[in-house]
XYZ file of N, CA and C in Angstrom:
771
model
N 90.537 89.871 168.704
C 91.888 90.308 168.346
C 92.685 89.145 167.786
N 92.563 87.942 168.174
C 93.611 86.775 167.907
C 92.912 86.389 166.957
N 91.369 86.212 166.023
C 91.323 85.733 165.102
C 91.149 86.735 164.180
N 91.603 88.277 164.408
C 91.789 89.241 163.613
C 93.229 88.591 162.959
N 94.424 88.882 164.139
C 95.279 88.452 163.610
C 95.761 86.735 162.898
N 94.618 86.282 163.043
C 95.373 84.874 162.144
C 94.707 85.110 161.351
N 93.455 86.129 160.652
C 93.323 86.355 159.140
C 93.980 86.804 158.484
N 94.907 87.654 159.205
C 95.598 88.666 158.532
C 96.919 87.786 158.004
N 97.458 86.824 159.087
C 98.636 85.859 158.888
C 98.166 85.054 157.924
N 97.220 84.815 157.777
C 96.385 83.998 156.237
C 96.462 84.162 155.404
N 96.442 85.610 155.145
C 96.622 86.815 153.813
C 97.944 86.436 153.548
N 98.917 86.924 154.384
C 100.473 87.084 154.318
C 100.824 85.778 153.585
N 100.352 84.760 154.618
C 100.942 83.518 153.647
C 100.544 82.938 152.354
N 99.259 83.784 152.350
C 99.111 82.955 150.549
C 99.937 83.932 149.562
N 99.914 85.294 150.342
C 100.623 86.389 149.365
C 102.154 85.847 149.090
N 102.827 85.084 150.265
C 104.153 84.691 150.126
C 104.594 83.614 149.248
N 103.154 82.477 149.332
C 102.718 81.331 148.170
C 102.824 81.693 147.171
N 102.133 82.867 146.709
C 101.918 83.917 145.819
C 103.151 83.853 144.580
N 103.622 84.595 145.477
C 104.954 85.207 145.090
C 106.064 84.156 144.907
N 105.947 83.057 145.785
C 107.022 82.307 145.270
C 106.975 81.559 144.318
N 105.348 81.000 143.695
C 105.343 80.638 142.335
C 104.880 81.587 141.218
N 105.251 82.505 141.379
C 105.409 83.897 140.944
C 106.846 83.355 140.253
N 108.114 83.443 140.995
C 109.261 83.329 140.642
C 109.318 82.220 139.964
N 108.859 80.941 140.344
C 109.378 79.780 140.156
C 109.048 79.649 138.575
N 107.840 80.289 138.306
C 107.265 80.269 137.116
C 108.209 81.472 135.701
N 108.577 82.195 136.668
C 109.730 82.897 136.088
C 110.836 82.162 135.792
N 111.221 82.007 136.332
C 112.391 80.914 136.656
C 112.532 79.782 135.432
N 111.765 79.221 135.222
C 110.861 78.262 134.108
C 111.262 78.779 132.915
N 111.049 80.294 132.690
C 110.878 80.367 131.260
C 112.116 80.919 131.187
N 113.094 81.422 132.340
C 114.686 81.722 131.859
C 115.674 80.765 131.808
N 115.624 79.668 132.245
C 115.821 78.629 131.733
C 115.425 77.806 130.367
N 114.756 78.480 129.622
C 114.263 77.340 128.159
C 115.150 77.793 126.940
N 116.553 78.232 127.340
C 117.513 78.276 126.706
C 117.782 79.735 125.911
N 118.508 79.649 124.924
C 118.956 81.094 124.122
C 118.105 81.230 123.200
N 117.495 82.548 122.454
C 116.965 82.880 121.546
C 117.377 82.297 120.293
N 116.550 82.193 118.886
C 116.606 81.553 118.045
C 117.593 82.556 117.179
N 117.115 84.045 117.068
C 117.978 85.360 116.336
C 117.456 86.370 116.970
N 118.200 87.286 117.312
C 118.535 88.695 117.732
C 117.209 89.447 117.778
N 116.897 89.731 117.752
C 115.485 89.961 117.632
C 114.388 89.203 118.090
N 114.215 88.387 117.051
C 112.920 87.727 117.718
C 112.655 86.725 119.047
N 113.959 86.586 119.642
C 113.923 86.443 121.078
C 113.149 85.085 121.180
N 112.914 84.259 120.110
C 111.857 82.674 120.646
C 113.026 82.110 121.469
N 111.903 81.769 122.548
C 112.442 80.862 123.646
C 112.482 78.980 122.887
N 114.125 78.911 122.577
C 114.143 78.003 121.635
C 114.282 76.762 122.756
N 114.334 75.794 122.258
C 115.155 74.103 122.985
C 113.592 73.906 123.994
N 112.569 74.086 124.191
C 112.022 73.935 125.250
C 110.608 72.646 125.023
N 110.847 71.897 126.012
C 109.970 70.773 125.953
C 108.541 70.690 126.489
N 108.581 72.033 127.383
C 107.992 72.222 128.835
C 106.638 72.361 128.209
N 105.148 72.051 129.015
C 104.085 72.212 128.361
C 103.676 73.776 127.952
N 104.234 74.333 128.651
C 104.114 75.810 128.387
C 104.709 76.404 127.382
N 105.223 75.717 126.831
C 105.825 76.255 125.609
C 105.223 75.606 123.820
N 104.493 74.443 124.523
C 103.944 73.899 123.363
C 102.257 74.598 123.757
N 101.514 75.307 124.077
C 100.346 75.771 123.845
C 100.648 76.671 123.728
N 101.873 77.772 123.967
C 101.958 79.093 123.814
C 103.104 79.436 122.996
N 102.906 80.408 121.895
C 104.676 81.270 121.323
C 104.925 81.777 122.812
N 106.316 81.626 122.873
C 106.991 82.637 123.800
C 107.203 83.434 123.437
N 108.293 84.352 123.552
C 109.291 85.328 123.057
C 109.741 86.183 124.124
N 111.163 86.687 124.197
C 111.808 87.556 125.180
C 111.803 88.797 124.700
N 111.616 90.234 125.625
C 112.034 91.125 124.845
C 113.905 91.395 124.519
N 114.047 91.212 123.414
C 115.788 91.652 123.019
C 116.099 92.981 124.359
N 115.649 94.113 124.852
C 115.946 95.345 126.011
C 116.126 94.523 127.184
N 114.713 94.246 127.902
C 114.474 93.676 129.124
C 114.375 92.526 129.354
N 114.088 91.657 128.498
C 114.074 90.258 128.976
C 112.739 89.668 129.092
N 111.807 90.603 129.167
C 110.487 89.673 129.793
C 109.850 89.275 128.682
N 109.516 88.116 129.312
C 108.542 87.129 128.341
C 107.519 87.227 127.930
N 106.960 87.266 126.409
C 105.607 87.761 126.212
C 105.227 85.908 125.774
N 104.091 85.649 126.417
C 103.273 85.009 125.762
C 102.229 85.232 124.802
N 102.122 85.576 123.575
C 100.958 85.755 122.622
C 101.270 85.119 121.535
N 100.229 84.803 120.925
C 100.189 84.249 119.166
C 99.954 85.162 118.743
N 99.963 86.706 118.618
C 99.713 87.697 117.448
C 101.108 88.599 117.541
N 101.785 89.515 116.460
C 102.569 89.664 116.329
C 102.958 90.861 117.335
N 104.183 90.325 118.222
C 104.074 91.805 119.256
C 104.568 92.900 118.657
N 104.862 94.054 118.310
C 105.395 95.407 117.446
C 106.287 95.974 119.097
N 105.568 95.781 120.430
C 106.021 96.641 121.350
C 106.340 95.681 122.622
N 107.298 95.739 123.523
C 107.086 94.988 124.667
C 106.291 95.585 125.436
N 105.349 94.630 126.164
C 104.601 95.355 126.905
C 105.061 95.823 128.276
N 106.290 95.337 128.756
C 106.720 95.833 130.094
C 107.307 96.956 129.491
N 108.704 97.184 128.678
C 109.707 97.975 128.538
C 109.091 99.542 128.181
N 107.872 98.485 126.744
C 107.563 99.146 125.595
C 108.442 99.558 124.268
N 109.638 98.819 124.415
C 110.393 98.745 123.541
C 110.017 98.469 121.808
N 110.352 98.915 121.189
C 109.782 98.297 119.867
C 110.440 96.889 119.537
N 109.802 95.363 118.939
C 110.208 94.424 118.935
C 110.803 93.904 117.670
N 111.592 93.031 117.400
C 112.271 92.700 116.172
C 110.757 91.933 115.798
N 110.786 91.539 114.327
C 109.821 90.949 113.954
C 109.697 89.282 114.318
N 108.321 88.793 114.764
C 108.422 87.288 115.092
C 108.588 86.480 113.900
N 109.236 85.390 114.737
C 109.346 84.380 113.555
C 108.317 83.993 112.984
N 108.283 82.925 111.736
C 106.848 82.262 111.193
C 105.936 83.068 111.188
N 105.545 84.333 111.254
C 104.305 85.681 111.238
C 104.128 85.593 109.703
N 102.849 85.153 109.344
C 102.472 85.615 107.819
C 102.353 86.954 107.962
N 101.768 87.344 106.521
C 101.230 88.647 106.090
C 99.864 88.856 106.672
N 99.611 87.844 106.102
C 97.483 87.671 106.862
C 97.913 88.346 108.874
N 98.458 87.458 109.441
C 98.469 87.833 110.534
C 99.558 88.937 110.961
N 100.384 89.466 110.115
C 100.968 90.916 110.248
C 99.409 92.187 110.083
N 98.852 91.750 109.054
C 98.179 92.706 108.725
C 96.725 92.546 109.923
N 96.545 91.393 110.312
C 95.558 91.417 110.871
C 94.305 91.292 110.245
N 94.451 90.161 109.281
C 93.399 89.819 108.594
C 93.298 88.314 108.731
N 92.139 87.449 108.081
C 91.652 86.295 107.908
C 92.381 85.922 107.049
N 93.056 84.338 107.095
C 94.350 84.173 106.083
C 93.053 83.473 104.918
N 92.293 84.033 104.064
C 91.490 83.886 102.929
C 91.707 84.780 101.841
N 91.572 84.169 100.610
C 91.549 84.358 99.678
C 90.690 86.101 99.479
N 89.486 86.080 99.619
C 88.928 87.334 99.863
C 89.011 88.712 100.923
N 89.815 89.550 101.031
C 90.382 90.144 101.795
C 89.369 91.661 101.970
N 89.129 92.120 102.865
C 88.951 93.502 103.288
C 89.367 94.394 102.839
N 89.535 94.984 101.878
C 90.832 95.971 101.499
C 90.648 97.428 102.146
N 89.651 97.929 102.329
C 89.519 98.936 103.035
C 90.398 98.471 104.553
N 89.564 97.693 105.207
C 90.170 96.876 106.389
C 91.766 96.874 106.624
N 92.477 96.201 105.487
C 93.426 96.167 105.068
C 94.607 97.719 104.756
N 93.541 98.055 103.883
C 94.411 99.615 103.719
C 94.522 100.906 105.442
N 93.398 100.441 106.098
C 93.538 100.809 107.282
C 94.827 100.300 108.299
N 94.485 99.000 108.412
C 95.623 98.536 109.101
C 96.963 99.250 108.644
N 96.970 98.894 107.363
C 98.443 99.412 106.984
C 99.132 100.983 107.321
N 98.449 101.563 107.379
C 97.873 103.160 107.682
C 98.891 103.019 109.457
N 97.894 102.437 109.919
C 97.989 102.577 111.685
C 99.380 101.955 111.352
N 99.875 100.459 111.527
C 100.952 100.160 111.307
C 102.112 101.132 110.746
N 101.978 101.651 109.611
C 103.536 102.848 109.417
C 103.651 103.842 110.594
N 101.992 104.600 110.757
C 102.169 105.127 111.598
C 103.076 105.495 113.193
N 102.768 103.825 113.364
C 103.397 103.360 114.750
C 104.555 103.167 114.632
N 105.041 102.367 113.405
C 106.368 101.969 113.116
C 107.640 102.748 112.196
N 107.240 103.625 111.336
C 107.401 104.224 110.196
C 109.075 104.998 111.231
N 109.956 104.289 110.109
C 111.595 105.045 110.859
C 111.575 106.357 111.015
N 110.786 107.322 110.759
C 110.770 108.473 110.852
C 110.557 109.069 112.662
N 109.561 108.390 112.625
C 109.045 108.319 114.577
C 110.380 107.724 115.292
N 111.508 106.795 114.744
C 112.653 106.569 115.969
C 113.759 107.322 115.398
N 113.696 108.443 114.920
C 114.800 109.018 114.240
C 116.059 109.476 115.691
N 115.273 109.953 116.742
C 116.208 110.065 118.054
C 116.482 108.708 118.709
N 115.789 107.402 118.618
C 116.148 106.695 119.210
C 117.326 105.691 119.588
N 117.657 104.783 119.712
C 118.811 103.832 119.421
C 119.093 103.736 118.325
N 120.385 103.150 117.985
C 120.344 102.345 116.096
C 119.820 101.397 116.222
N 119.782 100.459 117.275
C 119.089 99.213 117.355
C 117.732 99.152 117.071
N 116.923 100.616 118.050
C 115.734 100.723 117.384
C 115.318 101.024 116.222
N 116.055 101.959 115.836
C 116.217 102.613 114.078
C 116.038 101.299 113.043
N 117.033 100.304 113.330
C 117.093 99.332 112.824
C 115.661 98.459 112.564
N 115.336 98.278 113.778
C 114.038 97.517 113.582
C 113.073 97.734 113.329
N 112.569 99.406 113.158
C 111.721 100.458 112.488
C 111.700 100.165 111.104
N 112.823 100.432 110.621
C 113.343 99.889 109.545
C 112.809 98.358 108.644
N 113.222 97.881 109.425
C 113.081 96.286 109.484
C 111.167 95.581 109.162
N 111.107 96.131 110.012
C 109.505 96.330 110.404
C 108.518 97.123 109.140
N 109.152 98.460 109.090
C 108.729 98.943 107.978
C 108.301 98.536 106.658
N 110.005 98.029 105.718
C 109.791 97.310 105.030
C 109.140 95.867 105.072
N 108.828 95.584 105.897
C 107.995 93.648 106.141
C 106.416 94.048 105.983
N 106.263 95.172 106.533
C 104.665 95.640 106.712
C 104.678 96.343 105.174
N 105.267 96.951 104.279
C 104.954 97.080 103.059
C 104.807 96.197 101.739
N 105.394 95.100 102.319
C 105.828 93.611 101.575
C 104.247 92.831 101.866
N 104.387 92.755 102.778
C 103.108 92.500 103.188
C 101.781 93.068 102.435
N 101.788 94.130 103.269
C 100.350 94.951 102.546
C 100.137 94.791 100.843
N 101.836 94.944 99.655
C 101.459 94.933 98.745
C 100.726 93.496 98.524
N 101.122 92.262 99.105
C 101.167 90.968 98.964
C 99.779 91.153 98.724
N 99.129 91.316 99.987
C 97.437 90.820 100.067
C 96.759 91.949 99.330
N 97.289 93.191 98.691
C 96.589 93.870 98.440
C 95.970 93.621 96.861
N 96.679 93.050 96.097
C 96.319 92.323 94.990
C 95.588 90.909 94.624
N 94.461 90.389 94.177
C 94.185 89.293 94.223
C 95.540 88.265 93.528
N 96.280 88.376 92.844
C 97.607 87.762 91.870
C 98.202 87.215 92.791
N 98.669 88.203 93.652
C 100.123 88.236 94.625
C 99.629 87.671 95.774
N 98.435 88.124 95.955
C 97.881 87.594 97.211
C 97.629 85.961 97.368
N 96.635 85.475 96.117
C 96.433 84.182 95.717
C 97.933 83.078 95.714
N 99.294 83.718 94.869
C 99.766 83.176 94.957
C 100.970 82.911 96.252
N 100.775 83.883 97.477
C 101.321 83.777 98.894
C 100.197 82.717 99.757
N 98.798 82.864 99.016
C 98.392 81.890 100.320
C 98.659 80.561 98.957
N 98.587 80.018 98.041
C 99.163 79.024 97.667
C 100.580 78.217 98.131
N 101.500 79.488 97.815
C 102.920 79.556 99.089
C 102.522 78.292 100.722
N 101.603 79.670 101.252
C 101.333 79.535 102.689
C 101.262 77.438 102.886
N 100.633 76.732 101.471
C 100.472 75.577 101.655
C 101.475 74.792 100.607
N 102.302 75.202 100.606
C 103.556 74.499 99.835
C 103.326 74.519 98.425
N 102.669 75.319 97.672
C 102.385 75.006 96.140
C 103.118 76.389 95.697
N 103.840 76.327 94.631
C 104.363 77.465 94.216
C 104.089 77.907 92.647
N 103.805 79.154 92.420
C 103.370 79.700 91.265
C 104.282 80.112 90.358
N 105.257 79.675 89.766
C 106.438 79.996 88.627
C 105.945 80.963 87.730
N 106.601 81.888 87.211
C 106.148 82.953 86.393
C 106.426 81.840 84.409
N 107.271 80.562 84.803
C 107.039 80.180 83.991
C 106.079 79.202 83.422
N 105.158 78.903 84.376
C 104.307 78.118 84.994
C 102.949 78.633 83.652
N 102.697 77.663 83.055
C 101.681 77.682 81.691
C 100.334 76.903 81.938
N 99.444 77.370 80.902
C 98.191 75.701 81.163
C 98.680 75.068 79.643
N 97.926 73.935 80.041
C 97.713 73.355 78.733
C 96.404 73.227 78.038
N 95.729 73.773 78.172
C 93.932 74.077 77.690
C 94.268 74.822 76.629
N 93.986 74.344 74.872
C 94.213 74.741 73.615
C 93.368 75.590 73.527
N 92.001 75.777 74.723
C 91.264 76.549 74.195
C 91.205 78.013 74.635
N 91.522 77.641 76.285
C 92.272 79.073 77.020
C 93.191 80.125 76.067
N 94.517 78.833 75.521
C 95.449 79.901 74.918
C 95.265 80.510 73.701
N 94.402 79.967 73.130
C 93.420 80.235 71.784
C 92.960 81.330 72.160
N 91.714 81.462 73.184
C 91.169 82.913 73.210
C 92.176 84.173 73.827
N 93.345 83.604 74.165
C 94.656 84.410 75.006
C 95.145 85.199 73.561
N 95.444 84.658 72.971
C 96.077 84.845 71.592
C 94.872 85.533 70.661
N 93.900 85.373 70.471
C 92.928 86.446 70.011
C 92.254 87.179 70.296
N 92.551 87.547 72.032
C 92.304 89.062 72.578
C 93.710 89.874 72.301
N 94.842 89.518 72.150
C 96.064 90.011 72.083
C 95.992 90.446 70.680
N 95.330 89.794 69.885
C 95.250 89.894 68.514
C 94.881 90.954 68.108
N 93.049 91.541 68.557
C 92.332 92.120 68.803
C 92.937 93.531 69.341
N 93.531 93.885 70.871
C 94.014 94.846 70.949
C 95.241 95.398 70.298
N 96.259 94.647 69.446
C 96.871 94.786 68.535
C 96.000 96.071 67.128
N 95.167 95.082 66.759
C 94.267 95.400 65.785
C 93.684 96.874 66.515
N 93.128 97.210 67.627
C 92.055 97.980 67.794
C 92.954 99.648 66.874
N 91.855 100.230 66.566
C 92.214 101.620 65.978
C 92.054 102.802 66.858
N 90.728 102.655 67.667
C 90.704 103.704 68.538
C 89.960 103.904 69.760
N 89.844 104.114 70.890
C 89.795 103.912 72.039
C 88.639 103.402 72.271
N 87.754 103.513 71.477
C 86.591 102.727 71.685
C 86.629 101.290 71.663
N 87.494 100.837 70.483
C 87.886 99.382 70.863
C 88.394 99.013 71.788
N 89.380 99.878 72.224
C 90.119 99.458 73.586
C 88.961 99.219 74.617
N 88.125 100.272 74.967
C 87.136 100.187 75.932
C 86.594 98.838 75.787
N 86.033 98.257 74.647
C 85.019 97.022 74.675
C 86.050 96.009 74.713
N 87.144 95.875 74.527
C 88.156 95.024 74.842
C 88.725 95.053 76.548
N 88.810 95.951 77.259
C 88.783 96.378 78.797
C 87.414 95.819 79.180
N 86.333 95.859 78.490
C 85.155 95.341 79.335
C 84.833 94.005 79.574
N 85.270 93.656 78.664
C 85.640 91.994 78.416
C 86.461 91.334 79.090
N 87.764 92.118 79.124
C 88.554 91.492 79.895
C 88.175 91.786 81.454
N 88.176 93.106 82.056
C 87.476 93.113 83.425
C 86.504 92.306 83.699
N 85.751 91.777 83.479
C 84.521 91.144 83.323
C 85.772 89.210 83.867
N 86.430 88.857 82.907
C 87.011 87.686 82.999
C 87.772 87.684 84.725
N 88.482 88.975 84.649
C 88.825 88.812 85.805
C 88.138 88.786 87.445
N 87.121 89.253 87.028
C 85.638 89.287 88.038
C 85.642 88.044 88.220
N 85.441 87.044 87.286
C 85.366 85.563 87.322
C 86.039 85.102 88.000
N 87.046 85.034 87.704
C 88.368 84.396 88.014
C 88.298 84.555 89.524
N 88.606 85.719 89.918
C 88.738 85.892 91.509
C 88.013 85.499 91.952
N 86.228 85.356 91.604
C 85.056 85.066 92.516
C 85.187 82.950 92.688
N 85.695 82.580 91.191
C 85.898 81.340 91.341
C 87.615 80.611 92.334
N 88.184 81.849 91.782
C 89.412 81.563 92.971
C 88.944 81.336 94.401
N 87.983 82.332 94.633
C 87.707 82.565 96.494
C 86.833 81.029 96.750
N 86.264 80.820 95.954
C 85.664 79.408 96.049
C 86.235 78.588 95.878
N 87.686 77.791 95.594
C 88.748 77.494 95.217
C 89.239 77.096 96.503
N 89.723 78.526 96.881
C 90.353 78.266 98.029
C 89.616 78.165 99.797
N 88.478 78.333 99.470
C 87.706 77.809 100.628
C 87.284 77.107 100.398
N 87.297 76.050 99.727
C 86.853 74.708 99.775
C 88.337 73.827 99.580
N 89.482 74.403 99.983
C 90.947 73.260 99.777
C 91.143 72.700 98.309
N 90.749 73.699 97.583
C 91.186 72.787 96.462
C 92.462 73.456 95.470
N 93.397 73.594 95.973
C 94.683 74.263 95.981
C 95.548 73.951 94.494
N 95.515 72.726 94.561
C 95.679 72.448 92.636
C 94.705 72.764 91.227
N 93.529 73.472 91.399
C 92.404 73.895 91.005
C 93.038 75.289 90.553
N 93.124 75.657 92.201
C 93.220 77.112 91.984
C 94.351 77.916 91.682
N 95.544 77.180 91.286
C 96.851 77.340 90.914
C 96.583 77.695 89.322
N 95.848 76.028 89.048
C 95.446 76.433 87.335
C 94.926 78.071 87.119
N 93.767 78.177 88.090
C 92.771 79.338 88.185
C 93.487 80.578 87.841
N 94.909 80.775 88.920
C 95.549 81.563 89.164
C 96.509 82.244 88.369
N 96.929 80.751 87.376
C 97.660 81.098 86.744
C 96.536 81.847 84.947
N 95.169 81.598 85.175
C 94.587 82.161 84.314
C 94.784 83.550 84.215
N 94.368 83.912 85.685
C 93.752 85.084 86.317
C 95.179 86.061 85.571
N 96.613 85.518 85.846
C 97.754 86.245 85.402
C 97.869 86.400 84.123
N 97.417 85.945 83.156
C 96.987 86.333 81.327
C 96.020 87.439 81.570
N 95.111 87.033 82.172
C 93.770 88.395 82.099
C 94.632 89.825 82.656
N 95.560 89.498 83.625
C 96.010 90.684 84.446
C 97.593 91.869 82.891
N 97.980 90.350 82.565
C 98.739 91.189 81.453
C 98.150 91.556 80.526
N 96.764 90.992 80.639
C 96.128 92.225 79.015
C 95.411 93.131 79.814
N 95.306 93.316 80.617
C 95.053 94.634 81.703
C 95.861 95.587 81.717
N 96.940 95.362 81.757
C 97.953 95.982 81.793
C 98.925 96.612 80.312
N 98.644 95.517 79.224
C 98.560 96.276 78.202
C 97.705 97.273 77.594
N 96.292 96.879 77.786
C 95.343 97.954 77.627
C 95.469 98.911 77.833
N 95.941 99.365 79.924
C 96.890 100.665 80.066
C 97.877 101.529 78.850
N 98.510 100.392 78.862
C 99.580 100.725 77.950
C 99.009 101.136 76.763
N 98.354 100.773 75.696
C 97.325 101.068 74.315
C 96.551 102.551 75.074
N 96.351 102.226 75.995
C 95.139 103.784 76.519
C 96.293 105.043 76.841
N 97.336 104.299 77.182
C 98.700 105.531 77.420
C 98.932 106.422 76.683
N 99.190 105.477 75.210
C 99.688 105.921 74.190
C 98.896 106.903 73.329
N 97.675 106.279 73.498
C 96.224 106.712 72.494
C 96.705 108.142 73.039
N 96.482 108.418 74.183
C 96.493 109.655 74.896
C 97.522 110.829 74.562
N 98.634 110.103 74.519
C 99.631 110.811 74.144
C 99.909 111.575 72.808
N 99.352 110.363 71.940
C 98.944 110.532 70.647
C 98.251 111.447 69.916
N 96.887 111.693 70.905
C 95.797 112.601 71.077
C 94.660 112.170 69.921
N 95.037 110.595 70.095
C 94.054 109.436 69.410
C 92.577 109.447 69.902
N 91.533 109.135 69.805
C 90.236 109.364 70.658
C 89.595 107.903 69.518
């Protein structure tokens, strides 16, 4: 009976141990000062080691602290929906590998589940606060998705991601690049009827095949001033892509063949 009961008093006291650095550890993280903005709740000013191996974040409803590096959408105590975290790329909104070569199926899925969950339509009864961040959320996850969903836009956000920026006025200087730029433009100018267009589309699809396969090699091997040049190729091939449309629009309309 007596060393029944001092197991049991054994239990009690580690449970009370337990529990009091239970609090203390609580305690810790309500102290590491005020949030950075309204939403994203980072536990700002904090020196503590726990704050340099882990993102914090509070929920804006309840208060409790999530520790994760991936982007929370929900608190997990409240279940509240969350303002968006700070510093969150697109790669890691979407839940992809921050590379040049992307999943797009993968990708177009995610995006799918994401509106789903988030899409302002689902908090139409809820708070404005929540409304708001549905909202909020919404548009960031469509910004996103278009970003990576293009090799152009995509290439030039992870260029971004490492401080290099892609100017739309941003040119090469290779006489020989803008040479053949200027006599495919020439060419679909010239073409008479959709058949030219086609062998002019095959040509050019074909360049842009290149381009991206040498971009993805580009950018997995760090060579970020390479692939800027690359990138900014890839955006000539993409506007005579896009004129071609335009020549195939018209043909059509025309009832050109």
């Amino acid at each position: 009976m007596a060393s029944t009961l001092r197991r049991a008093t054994s239990r009690i006291c580690l449970r009370i141990s337990a529990e009091r650095n239970n609090r203390s550890t609580l305690k810790q993280y309500a102290n590491h000062g005020k949030p950075l903005l309204l939403g994203a709740r980072s536990v700002a000013g904090c020196t503590n080691e726990c704050c340099k191996q882990s993102h914090l974040t509070r929920c804006w409803k309840c208060n409790a602290v999530h520790v994760d590096g991936h982007p929370e959408f929900f608190c997990k105590t409240c279940e509240i929906i969350q303002p968006p975290g700070e510093d969150v790329s697109y790669f890691e909104i979407m839940d992809s590998p921050e590379t040049f070569l992307v999943d797009i199926p993968q990708l177009q899925k995610m995006y799918r589940d994401l509106q789903f969950r988030l899409h302002p339509d689902r908090f139409s009864k809820c708070t404005p606060e929540e409304q708001n961040l549905s909202a909020l959320h919404s548009s960031i996850i469509n910004k996103a998705y278009n970003t990576l969903l293009k090799p152009l836009s995509r290439g030039k956000y992870l260029l971004k991601q490492h401080g290099i920026s892609v100017e739309q006025t941003d040119t090469l200087s290779s006489p020989e690049f803008l040479m053949e730029i200027m006599e495919i433009n020439e060419s679909l100018e010239d073409a008479k009827n959709l058949e030219d267009i086609k062998q002019i589309e095959t040509w050019n699809t074909a360049k842009i095949n290149e381009c991206t396969q040498e971009l993805a090699n580009l950018f997995e091997n760090g060579n970020y001033s390479d692939a800027k040049d690359k990138l900014i190729q890839l955006r000539y091939y993409i506007n005579i892509e896009n004129q071609i449309k335009d020549r195939k629009t018209s043909m059509d309309l025309a009832g050109e063949h």
